[in-house]
mmCIF file of C-alpha atoms in Angstrom:
data_model
loop_
_atom_site.group_PDB
_atom_site.id
_atom_site.type_symbol
_atom_site.label_atom_id
_atom_site.label_comp_id
_atom_site.label_asym_id
_atom_site.label_seq_id
_atom_site.Cartn_x
_atom_site.Cartn_y
_atom_site.Cartn_z
ATOM 1 C CA MET A 1 -21.428 -4.878 10.532
ATOM 2 C CA THR A 2 -23.917 -2.293 9.219
ATOM 3 C CA GLU A 3 -23.794 -3.897 5.469
ATOM 4 C CA THR A 4 -24.802 -7.422 6.372
ATOM 5 C CA ALA A 5 -27.656 -5.794 7.996
ATOM 6 C CA ALA A 6 -28.446 -4.512 4.580
ATOM 7 C CA VAL A 7 -28.425 -7.797 2.495
ATOM 8 C CA PRO A 8 -31.899 -8.451 1.550
ATOM 9 C CA ALA A 9 -33.441 -11.739 2.452
ATOM 10 C CA GLU A 10 -31.404 -14.248 0.179
ATOM 11 C CA ASN A 11 -28.742 -14.190 2.587
ATOM 12 C CA HIS A 12 -31.090 -14.851 5.338
ATOM 13 C CA ASP A 13 -32.594 -17.931 3.655
ATOM 14 C CA SER A 14 -29.189 -19.477 3.543
ATOM 15 C CA HIS A 15 -28.517 -18.952 7.043
ATOM 16 C CA GLU A 16 -31.902 -20.610 8.362
ATOM 17 C CA ASP A 17 -30.952 -23.945 6.020
ATOM 18 C CA HIS A 18 -27.695 -23.684 8.108
ATOM 19 C CA ALA A 19 -29.490 -23.944 11.039
ATOM 20 C CA HIS A 20 -31.918 -26.432 10.213
ATOM 21 C CA ALA A 21 -29.448 -28.747 8.346
ATOM 22 C CA HIS A 22 -29.356 -31.310 11.044
ATOM 23 C CA PRO A 23 -25.684 -31.572 11.324
ATOM 24 C CA HIS A 24 -24.575 -34.420 9.737
ATOM 25 C CA VAL A 25 -25.110 -37.546 12.189
ATOM 26 C CA VAL A 26 -22.283 -39.906 11.672
ATOM 27 C CA PRO A 27 -23.291 -43.488 12.047
ATOM 28 C CA VAL A 28 -22.377 -45.373 14.890
ATOM 29 C CA ARG A 29 -20.887 -47.826 12.667
ATOM 30 C CA THR A 30 -18.266 -45.086 11.490
ATOM 31 C CA TYR A 31 -17.188 -44.418 14.827
ATOM 32 C CA ILE A 32 -16.786 -48.368 15.693
ATOM 33 C CA LEU A 33 -14.246 -49.013 12.444
ATOM 34 C CA VAL A 34 -12.474 -45.596 13.258
ATOM 35 C CA PHE A 35 -12.109 -47.127 16.941
ATOM 36 C CA LEU A 36 -10.972 -50.608 15.798
ATOM 37 C CA ALA A 37 -8.581 -48.929 13.145
ATOM 38 C CA LEU A 38 -6.923 -46.830 16.115
ATOM 39 C CA MET A 39 -6.731 -50.049 18.102
ATOM 40 C CA PHE A 40 -5.485 -52.087 15.175
ATOM 41 C CA GLY A 41 -2.699 -48.757 14.717
ATOM 42 C CA THR A 42 -1.680 -49.117 18.444
ATOM 43 C CA ALA A 43 -0.877 -52.713 17.966
ATOM 44 C CA ILE A 44 1.330 -52.416 14.821
ATOM 45 C CA THR A 45 2.712 -49.216 16.368
ATOM 46 C CA VAL A 46 4.154 -51.829 19.282
ATOM 47 C CA GLY A 47 4.615 -54.691 16.896
ATOM 48 C CA ALA A 48 6.639 -52.731 14.457
ATOM 49 C CA SER A 49 8.974 -51.426 17.664
ATOM 50 C CA TYR A 50 10.146 -54.569 17.715
ATOM 51 C CA VAL A 51 11.230 -55.107 14.248
ATOM 52 C CA ASP A 52 14.446 -54.322 13.165
ATOM 53 C CA PHE A 53 14.194 -52.649 9.842
ATOM 54 C CA GLY A 54 17.694 -52.107 9.125
ATOM 55 C CA HIS A 55 18.150 -48.516 9.998
ATOM 56 C CA SER A 56 16.492 -47.099 12.831
ATOM 57 C CA TYR A 57 15.370 -44.004 11.055
ATOM 58 C CA LEU A 58 12.954 -46.401 9.247
ATOM 59 C CA ASN A 59 11.800 -47.490 12.526
ATOM 60 C CA ASN A 60 11.065 -43.872 13.006
ATOM 61 C CA ILE A 61 9.494 -43.572 9.912
ATOM 62 C CA VAL A 62 6.925 -46.397 10.366
ATOM 63 C CA ALA A 63 6.019 -44.996 14.025
ATOM 64 C CA LEU A 64 5.462 -41.455 12.794
ATOM 65 C CA ALA A 65 3.421 -42.552 9.591
ATOM 66 C CA ILE A 66 1.300 -44.821 11.607
ATOM 67 C CA ALA A 67 0.338 -42.200 14.539
ATOM 68 C CA PHE A 68 0.012 -39.499 11.613
ATOM 69 C CA SER A 69 -2.657 -42.019 10.123
ATOM 70 C CA LYS A 70 -3.963 -42.239 14.243
ATOM 71 C CA ALA A 71 -4.601 -38.373 14.278
ATOM 72 C CA ALA A 72 -5.941 -37.965 10.756
ATOM 73 C CA LEU A 73 -8.773 -40.629 11.774
ATOM 74 C CA VAL A 74 -9.113 -38.803 14.952
ATOM 75 C CA VAL A 75 -9.585 -35.565 13.327
ATOM 76 C CA LEU A 76 -11.528 -36.508 10.236
ATOM 77 C CA PHE A 77 -14.143 -38.538 11.956
ATOM 78 C CA PHE A 78 -14.143 -38.527 15.725
ATOM 79 C CA MET A 79 -13.849 -34.560 15.634
ATOM 80 C CA HIS A 80 -16.296 -34.337 12.733
ATOM 81 C CA VAL A 81 -13.672 -32.269 10.463
ATOM 82 C CA LYS A 82 -15.035 -34.282 7.372
ATOM 83 C CA TYR A 83 -18.299 -32.989 7.744
ATOM 84 C CA SER A 84 -17.077 -29.561 8.900
ATOM 85 C CA SER A 85 -17.516 -26.151 7.194
ATOM 86 C CA LYS A 86 -14.646 -24.819 5.125
ATOM 87 C CA LEU A 87 -13.949 -22.177 8.001
ATOM 88 C CA THR A 88 -13.367 -24.906 10.513
ATOM 89 C CA GLN A 89 -11.334 -26.842 8.101
ATOM 90 C CA LEU A 90 -9.639 -23.991 7.229
ATOM 91 C CA ALA A 91 -8.448 -23.371 11.234
ATOM 92 C CA VAL A 92 -7.714 -27.118 11.590
ATOM 93 C CA GLY A 93 -5.465 -26.661 8.618
ATOM 94 C CA SER A 94 -3.740 -23.683 9.899
ATOM 95 C CA GLY A 95 -2.973 -25.129 13.184
ATOM 96 C CA PHE A 96 -1.005 -27.811 11.666
ATOM 97 C CA ALA A 97 0.534 -25.497 8.771
ATOM 98 C CA PHE A 98 2.119 -23.666 11.462
ATOM 99 C CA LEU A 99 3.396 -26.228 13.408
ATOM 100 C CA VAL A 100 5.216 -27.641 9.946
ATOM 101 C CA ILE A 101 6.646 -23.679 9.638
ATOM 102 C CA LEU A 102 7.855 -24.403 13.378
ATOM 103 C CA PHE A 103 9.117 -27.510 12.940
ATOM 104 C CA PHE A 104 11.024 -26.252 9.225
ATOM 105 C CA PHE A 105 12.851 -23.531 10.919
ATOM 106 C CA VAL A 106 13.705 -25.445 13.981
ATOM 107 C CA PHE A 107 15.249 -28.363 12.030
ATOM 108 C CA ALA A 108 16.822 -25.870 9.379
ATOM 109 C CA ASP A 109 18.925 -24.685 12.793
ATOM 110 C CA TYR A 110 19.580 -27.912 14.483
ATOM 111 C CA LEU A 111 20.171 -30.046 11.867
ATOM 112 C CA THR A 112 22.222 -28.314 9.935
ATOM 113 C CA ARG A 113 24.491 -27.087 12.207
ATOM 114 C CA GLY A 114 27.354 -29.464 11.919
ATOM 115 C CA TRP A 115 27.559 -29.218 8.079
ATOM 116 C CA LEU A 116 29.591 -26.518 7.575
ATOM 117 C CA GLY A 117 32.798 -26.437 9.482
ATOM 118 C CA THR A 118 33.232 -23.000 11.886
ATOM 119 C CA PRO A 119 36.174 -20.950 10.644
ATOM 120 C CA GLY A 120 39.121 -20.746 12.195
ATOM 121 C CA SER A 121 38.469 -24.034 14.222
ATOM 122 C CA MET B 1 -37.895 -19.728 12.766
ATOM 123 C CA SER B 2 -37.921 -21.803 16.584
ATOM 124 C CA SER B 3 -33.951 -21.874 16.766
ATOM 125 C CA THR B 4 -33.909 -18.440 17.609
ATOM 126 C CA HIS B 5 -36.305 -19.147 20.480
ATOM 127 C CA HIS B 6 -34.086 -21.752 22.024
ATOM 128 C CA PRO B 7 -33.193 -21.016 25.561
ATOM 129 C CA ALA B 8 -29.502 -21.332 24.666
ATOM 130 C CA PHE B 9 -29.512 -19.024 21.694
ATOM 131 C CA VAL B 10 -27.716 -15.722 22.068
ATOM 132 C CA HIS B 11 -29.094 -13.027 20.512
ATOM 133 C CA HIS B 12 -25.445 -11.564 18.616
ATOM 134 C CA PHE B 13 -26.028 -14.689 16.482
ATOM 135 C CA GLU B 14 -28.492 -14.912 13.264
ATOM 136 C CA ASN B 15 -29.354 -18.411 14.531
ATOM 137 C CA LEU B 16 -28.283 -21.584 16.543
ATOM 138 C CA GLY B 17 -26.803 -22.401 13.610
ATOM 139 C CA GLU B 18 -24.194 -19.708 12.952
ATOM 140 C CA GLN B 19 -23.781 -19.865 16.465
ATOM 141 C CA LYS B 20 -22.871 -23.309 16.727
ATOM 142 C CA GLU B 21 -20.218 -22.692 13.697
ATOM 143 C CA ALA B 22 -18.904 -19.814 16.032
ATOM 144 C CA ALA B 23 -18.471 -22.096 18.911
ATOM 145 C CA THR B 24 -16.700 -24.859 16.660
ATOM 146 C CA PHE B 25 -14.561 -22.219 15.009
ATOM 147 C CA GLY B 26 -13.427 -20.763 18.156
ATOM 148 C CA MET B 27 -12.396 -24.117 19.625
ATOM 149 C CA TRP B 28 -10.348 -25.152 16.978
ATOM 150 C CA VAL B 29 -8.494 -21.595 17.030
ATOM 151 C CA PHE B 30 -7.866 -22.755 20.516
ATOM 152 C CA ILE B 31 -6.687 -26.230 19.576
ATOM 153 C CA ALA B 32 -4.509 -24.766 16.843
ATOM 154 C CA GLN B 33 -2.774 -22.780 19.764
ATOM 155 C CA GLU B 34 -2.696 -25.917 21.819
ATOM 156 C CA ILE B 35 -1.000 -27.544 18.544
ATOM 157 C CA LEU B 36 1.949 -25.290 18.475
ATOM 158 C CA PHE B 37 1.906 -25.357 22.229
ATOM 159 C CA PHE B 38 2.566 -29.040 22.316
ATOM 160 C CA GLY B 39 4.927 -28.547 19.181
ATOM 161 C CA GLY B 40 7.307 -26.367 21.194
ATOM 162 C CA LEU B 41 7.978 -29.571 23.469
ATOM 163 C CA PHE B 42 8.070 -31.755 20.515
ATOM 164 C CA GLY B 43 10.527 -30.076 18.646
ATOM 165 C CA ALA B 44 12.688 -29.751 21.842
ATOM 166 C CA TYR B 45 12.285 -33.692 21.809
ATOM 167 C CA ALA B 46 13.182 -33.956 18.397
ATOM 168 C CA VAL B 47 16.370 -31.504 18.681
ATOM 169 C CA TYR B 48 17.669 -33.236 21.678
ATOM 170 C CA ARG B 49 17.144 -36.918 20.487
ATOM 171 C CA ASN B 50 19.053 -35.934 17.578
ATOM 172 C CA LEU B 51 22.038 -34.901 19.726
ATOM 173 C CA HIS B 52 21.550 -37.931 22.202
ATOM 174 C CA PRO B 53 20.562 -40.539 20.720
ATOM 175 C CA ASP B 54 21.912 -43.219 23.048
ATOM 176 C CA ALA B 55 20.726 -41.502 26.235
ATOM 177 C CA PHE B 56 16.974 -41.520 24.518
ATOM 178 C CA TYR B 57 17.255 -45.178 23.735
ATOM 179 C CA TYR B 58 18.259 -46.599 26.982
ATOM 180 C CA GLY B 59 16.434 -43.754 28.937
ATOM 181 C CA SER B 60 13.027 -45.200 27.474
ATOM 182 C CA HIS B 61 13.981 -48.696 28.024
ATOM 183 C CA HIS B 62 13.160 -48.126 31.830
ATOM 184 C CA LEU B 63 9.618 -47.415 30.402
ATOM 185 C CA ASN B 64 6.783 -49.933 30.596
ATOM 186 C CA ILE B 65 5.772 -50.801 27.528
ATOM 187 C CA PRO B 66 2.698 -52.768 28.392
ATOM 188 C CA LEU B 67 1.296 -50.149 30.673
ATOM 189 C CA GLY B 68 1.833 -47.627 27.910
ATOM 190 C CA ALA B 69 0.353 -49.624 25.314
ATOM 191 C CA PHE B 70 -2.701 -50.225 27.448
ATOM 192 C CA ASN B 71 -3.046 -46.759 28.430
ATOM 193 C CA THR B 72 -2.808 -45.830 24.670
ATOM 194 C CA ALA B 73 -5.697 -48.651 24.327
ATOM 195 C CA VAL B 74 -7.640 -46.732 27.306
ATOM 196 C CA LEU B 75 -7.559 -43.631 26.001
ATOM 197 C CA ILE B 76 -8.854 -44.484 22.432
ATOM 198 C CA CYS B 77 -11.985 -46.274 24.090
ATOM 199 C CA SER B 78 -12.261 -42.881 25.715
ATOM 200 C CA SER B 79 -12.190 -41.527 22.887
ATOM 201 C CA LEU B 80 -14.572 -43.545 21.522
ATOM 202 C CA THR B 81 -17.085 -42.914 24.660
ATOM 203 C CA MET B 82 -16.712 -39.335 23.811
ATOM 204 C CA ALA B 83 -17.607 -39.250 20.212
ATOM 205 C CA LEU B 84 -20.852 -41.460 21.334
ATOM 206 C CA GLY B 85 -21.584 -39.126 23.690
ATOM 207 C CA VAL B 86 -21.747 -36.318 20.854
ATOM 208 C CA HIS B 87 -23.667 -38.833 18.547
ATOM 209 C CA ALA B 88 -26.352 -39.280 21.695
ATOM 210 C CA ALA B 89 -26.323 -35.404 22.037
ATOM 211 C CA ALA B 90 -26.979 -34.856 18.333
ATOM 212 C CA LEU B 91 -29.990 -37.369 18.685
ATOM 213 C CA GLY B 92 -31.265 -36.026 21.930
ATOM 214 C CA LYS B 93 -30.943 -39.093 24.149
ATOM 215 C CA ARG B 94 -30.245 -37.856 27.395
ATOM 216 C CA THR B 95 -29.788 -40.719 29.460
ATOM 217 C CA GLN B 96 -27.339 -41.983 26.877
ATOM 218 C CA ILE B 97 -25.498 -38.695 26.675
ATOM 219 C CA VAL B 98 -24.688 -38.983 30.419
ATOM 220 C CA GLY B 99 -24.001 -42.384 30.573
ATOM 221 C CA TRP B 100 -21.367 -42.136 27.750
ATOM 222 C CA LEU B 101 -19.844 -39.162 29.220
ATOM 223 C CA LEU B 102 -19.451 -40.799 32.416
ATOM 224 C CA ALA B 103 -17.931 -43.812 30.875
ATOM 225 C CA THR B 104 -15.268 -41.067 29.329
ATOM 226 C CA VAL B 105 -14.467 -39.994 32.618
ATOM 227 C CA PHE B 106 -13.937 -43.526 34.119
ATOM 228 C CA LEU B 107 -11.686 -44.196 31.688
ATOM 229 C CA GLY B 108 -9.861 -40.744 31.630
ATOM 230 C CA SER B 109 -9.545 -41.984 35.400
ATOM 231 C CA VAL B 110 -8.158 -44.937 34.625
ATOM 232 C CA PHE B 111 -5.394 -43.399 32.579
ATOM 233 C CA LEU B 112 -4.213 -41.116 34.933
ATOM 234 C CA GLY B 113 -4.359 -43.743 37.699
ATOM 235 C CA ILE B 114 -1.883 -46.010 35.863
ATOM 236 C CA LYS B 115 0.329 -42.884 34.808
ATOM 237 C CA VAL B 116 0.458 -42.699 38.934
ATOM 238 C CA VAL B 117 1.781 -45.941 39.283
ATOM 239 C CA GLU B 118 4.305 -45.109 36.327
ATOM 240 C CA TYR B 119 5.899 -41.974 37.858
ATOM 241 C CA LYS B 120 5.935 -43.803 41.303
ATOM 242 C CA GLU B 121 7.912 -46.279 39.704
ATOM 243 C CA LYS B 122 10.223 -43.321 38.311
ATOM 244 C CA PHE B 123 10.695 -41.898 41.557
ATOM 245 C CA ASP B 124 11.461 -45.226 42.982
ATOM 246 C CA HIS B 125 14.001 -45.620 40.595
ATOM 247 C CA HIS B 126 15.525 -42.330 41.032
ATOM 248 C CA LEU B 127 14.876 -41.478 37.350
ATOM 249 C CA VAL B 128 13.679 -37.854 38.022
ATOM 250 C CA PRO B 129 15.814 -35.076 37.046
ATOM 251 C CA GLY B 130 17.518 -33.679 40.036
ATOM 252 C CA THR B 131 20.630 -34.357 42.312
ATOM 253 C CA SER B 132 19.074 -37.992 43.244
ATOM 254 C CA PHE B 133 19.029 -38.673 39.480
ATOM 255 C CA ASP B 134 20.507 -42.192 39.085
ATOM 256 C CA ALA B 135 21.847 -42.943 36.033
ATOM 257 C CA SER B 136 23.169 -46.358 36.492
ATOM 258 C CA GLN B 137 19.414 -47.865 36.840
ATOM 259 C CA LEU B 138 19.456 -47.196 33.083
ATOM 260 C CA HIS B 139 22.372 -49.978 32.215
ATOM 261 C CA MET B 140 24.214 -47.955 29.728
ATOM 262 C CA GLU B 141 27.345 -50.269 30.112
ATOM 263 C CA SER B 142 26.996 -51.741 26.788
ATOM 264 C CA ILE B 143 28.094 -48.426 25.176
ATOM 265 C CA GLU B 144 32.108 -49.140 24.652
ATOM 266 C CA ASP B 145 33.108 -45.530 24.374
ATOM 267 C CA PRO B 146 33.525 -43.984 27.641
ATOM 268 C CA ALA B 147 33.460 -40.472 26.590
ATOM 269 C CA LEU B 148 30.037 -41.196 24.993
ATOM 270 C CA LEU B 149 28.854 -43.240 28.088
ATOM 271 C CA ALA B 150 29.539 -40.108 30.334
ATOM 272 C CA LYS B 151 27.984 -37.818 28.051
ATOM 273 C CA SER B 152 24.932 -40.475 27.737
ATOM 274 C CA GLN B 153 24.533 -40.681 31.149
ATOM 275 C CA LYS B 154 23.904 -37.193 31.631
ATOM 276 C CA ALA B 155 21.978 -36.825 28.745
ATOM 277 C CA ALA B 156 19.402 -39.488 30.385
ATOM 278 C CA GLN B 157 18.140 -36.514 32.717
ATOM 279 C CA ILE B 158 17.220 -34.409 29.521
ATOM 280 C CA TYR B 159 14.962 -37.422 28.178
ATOM 281 C CA TYR B 160 13.300 -38.104 31.498
ATOM 282 C CA SER B 161 12.979 -34.068 31.809
ATOM 283 C CA LEU B 162 10.984 -34.171 28.650
ATOM 284 C CA TYR B 163 9.052 -37.252 29.567
ATOM 285 C CA PHE B 164 7.580 -35.520 32.383
ATOM 286 C CA ALA B 165 7.121 -32.274 30.784
ATOM 287 C CA MET B 166 5.234 -33.886 27.879
ATOM 288 C CA THR B 167 3.018 -36.531 30.028
ATOM 289 C CA GLY B 168 2.711 -34.016 32.609
ATOM 290 C CA LEU B 169 1.299 -31.562 30.510
ATOM 291 C CA HIS B 170 -0.659 -33.908 28.838
ATOM 292 C CA ALA B 171 -2.039 -35.073 32.282
ATOM 293 C CA LEU B 172 -2.772 -31.797 33.141
ATOM 294 C CA HIS B 173 -4.764 -31.414 30.106
ATOM 295 C CA MET B 174 -6.949 -34.622 31.342
ATOM 296 C CA ILE B 175 -7.363 -33.291 34.843
ATOM 297 C CA ILE B 176 -8.875 -30.224 33.240
ATOM 298 C CA GLY B 177 -10.834 -31.955 30.902
ATOM 299 C CA ILE B 178 -12.351 -34.289 33.472
ATOM 300 C CA PRO B 179 -14.331 -31.922 35.734
ATOM 301 C CA ILE B 180 -15.588 -30.146 32.185
ATOM 302 C CA ILE B 181 -17.033 -33.087 31.112
ATOM 303 C CA LEU B 182 -18.795 -33.897 34.309
ATOM 304 C CA TRP B 183 -20.063 -30.428 34.289
ATOM 305 C CA ILE B 184 -21.545 -31.336 30.708
ATOM 306 C CA ALA B 185 -22.632 -34.411 31.890
ATOM 307 C CA ALA B 186 -24.623 -32.518 34.404
ATOM 308 C CA ARG B 187 -26.123 -30.113 32.242
ATOM 309 C CA ALA B 188 -26.981 -33.042 29.817
ATOM 310 C CA TRP B 189 -29.061 -34.363 32.815
ATOM 311 C CA LEU B 190 -30.910 -31.377 33.200
ATOM 312 C CA GLY B 191 -31.780 -31.752 29.799
ATOM 313 C CA GLN B 192 -30.122 -28.915 28.285
ATOM 314 C CA PHE B 193 -28.945 -30.488 24.907
ATOM 315 C CA GLY B 194 -30.935 -31.863 22.148
ATOM 316 C CA PRO B 195 -30.552 -32.074 18.272
ATOM 317 C CA GLU B 196 -31.132 -28.249 18.167
ATOM 318 C CA TYR B 197 -28.117 -27.247 20.604
ATOM 319 C CA HIS B 198 -25.513 -29.418 21.551
ATOM 320 C CA SER B 199 -22.378 -27.511 20.980
ATOM 321 C CA PRO B 200 -20.577 -27.314 24.552
ATOM 322 C CA VAL B 201 -21.015 -31.312 24.363
ATOM 323 C CA GLU B 202 -19.159 -31.479 20.970
ATOM 324 C CA ILE B 203 -16.546 -28.829 21.447
ATOM 325 C CA THR B 204 -15.713 -30.594 24.746
ATOM 326 C CA GLY B 205 -15.510 -33.527 22.605
ATOM 327 C CA LEU B 206 -12.931 -31.627 20.221
ATOM 328 C CA TYR B 207 -10.797 -30.870 23.883
ATOM 329 C CA TRP B 208 -11.139 -34.778 24.577
ATOM 330 C CA HIS B 209 -10.262 -35.640 20.954
ATOM 331 C CA PHE B 210 -7.285 -33.503 20.880
ATOM 332 C CA VAL B 211 -5.720 -34.884 23.789
ATOM 333 C CA ASP B 212 -5.811 -38.125 22.620
ATOM 334 C CA ILE B 213 -4.197 -37.333 19.787
ATOM 335 C CA VAL B 214 -1.465 -36.017 21.722
ATOM 336 C CA TRP B 215 -1.067 -39.243 23.701
ATOM 337 C CA ILE B 216 -1.102 -41.038 19.913
ATOM 338 C CA PHE B 217 2.188 -39.473 19.179
ATOM 339 C CA LEU B 218 3.733 -39.454 22.640
ATOM 340 C CA PHE B 219 3.484 -43.066 23.075
ATOM 341 C CA PRO B 220 6.006 -44.202 20.571
ATOM 342 C CA LEU B 221 8.249 -40.731 20.597
ATOM 343 C CA LEU B 222 8.587 -41.660 24.665
ATOM 344 C CA TYR B 223 8.272 -45.353 24.755
ATOM 345 C CA LEU B 224 9.252 -47.030 21.518
ATOM 346 C CA ILE B 225 12.617 -45.538 20.857
ATOM 347 C CA PRO B 226 14.684 -47.961 18.413
ATOM 348 C CA LYS B 227 18.328 -48.671 19.182
ATOM 349 C CA PRO B 228 20.171 -45.871 17.242
ATOM 350 C CA HIS B 229 22.366 -47.377 14.646
#
């Protein structure tokens, strides 16, 4: 990109800053707390699976809610996304956004097939 | 400044900070692809479980919940050791990086070893999809409707196909991850990483944590299926 080469020192400085800013070193304490939360989440996932919430879909919702919370902790702290650049966060978000699109269209088809009768039968 | 004189610096980047940013971004693009790769299997799982809830419930009952839960804990421990390895790299503590990475490899191997025990159990009980699949192992007798019973016994093979495909693909990711971590540990031992440059440790960590996340979903979805009602 010839244009960037022409941009004066201003831009250069910000790059230097970036190189130096010792990437946020997360304290060990944070990792330990996240680890304990993940272990706790695993324990309550198993525990909740033995509880009858009245409807099996409620069990599914509880299990998935815990799983998503655990995944969020791993992504934000172990994978440092909380401290990452906006560009990285965008890449992370787009990965999950496309997963939502995939699931939306799969379910829009499969979960609704029985809703309308087939003409002629 | 000095960051452009580091031996690991590649000259098409402005500086090491930009180089690190590109590595992290590239890894996340790869992980986004991985999310969709596994997402297809999770989608298939959702569709078939919705079609055959009883087959999935009775099929899952033959899985060993204590072993599955223990393996979940092992994998979470391995994510912690990996995170501490990356932390040590950011501080430039050479022997600590190697130690944490080797601990991660050890825990990953424990996970795979337990998976082998679980797989063997399925082979022994004829629960591997195919001509010798034996649905009588799944004790579905309590299904009263004979048509639903026959349908569920057949569909149990779909549950086990997904079980092996999903846990197998997950295990394959770990089998690929372990030698990569060993390679990174060797490079750490040679003193190639420090506060200025440790992206290889960091993005290997991203991969390992992603594999952990997949298991966080696989465990409840495959092992802890509630009785449909």
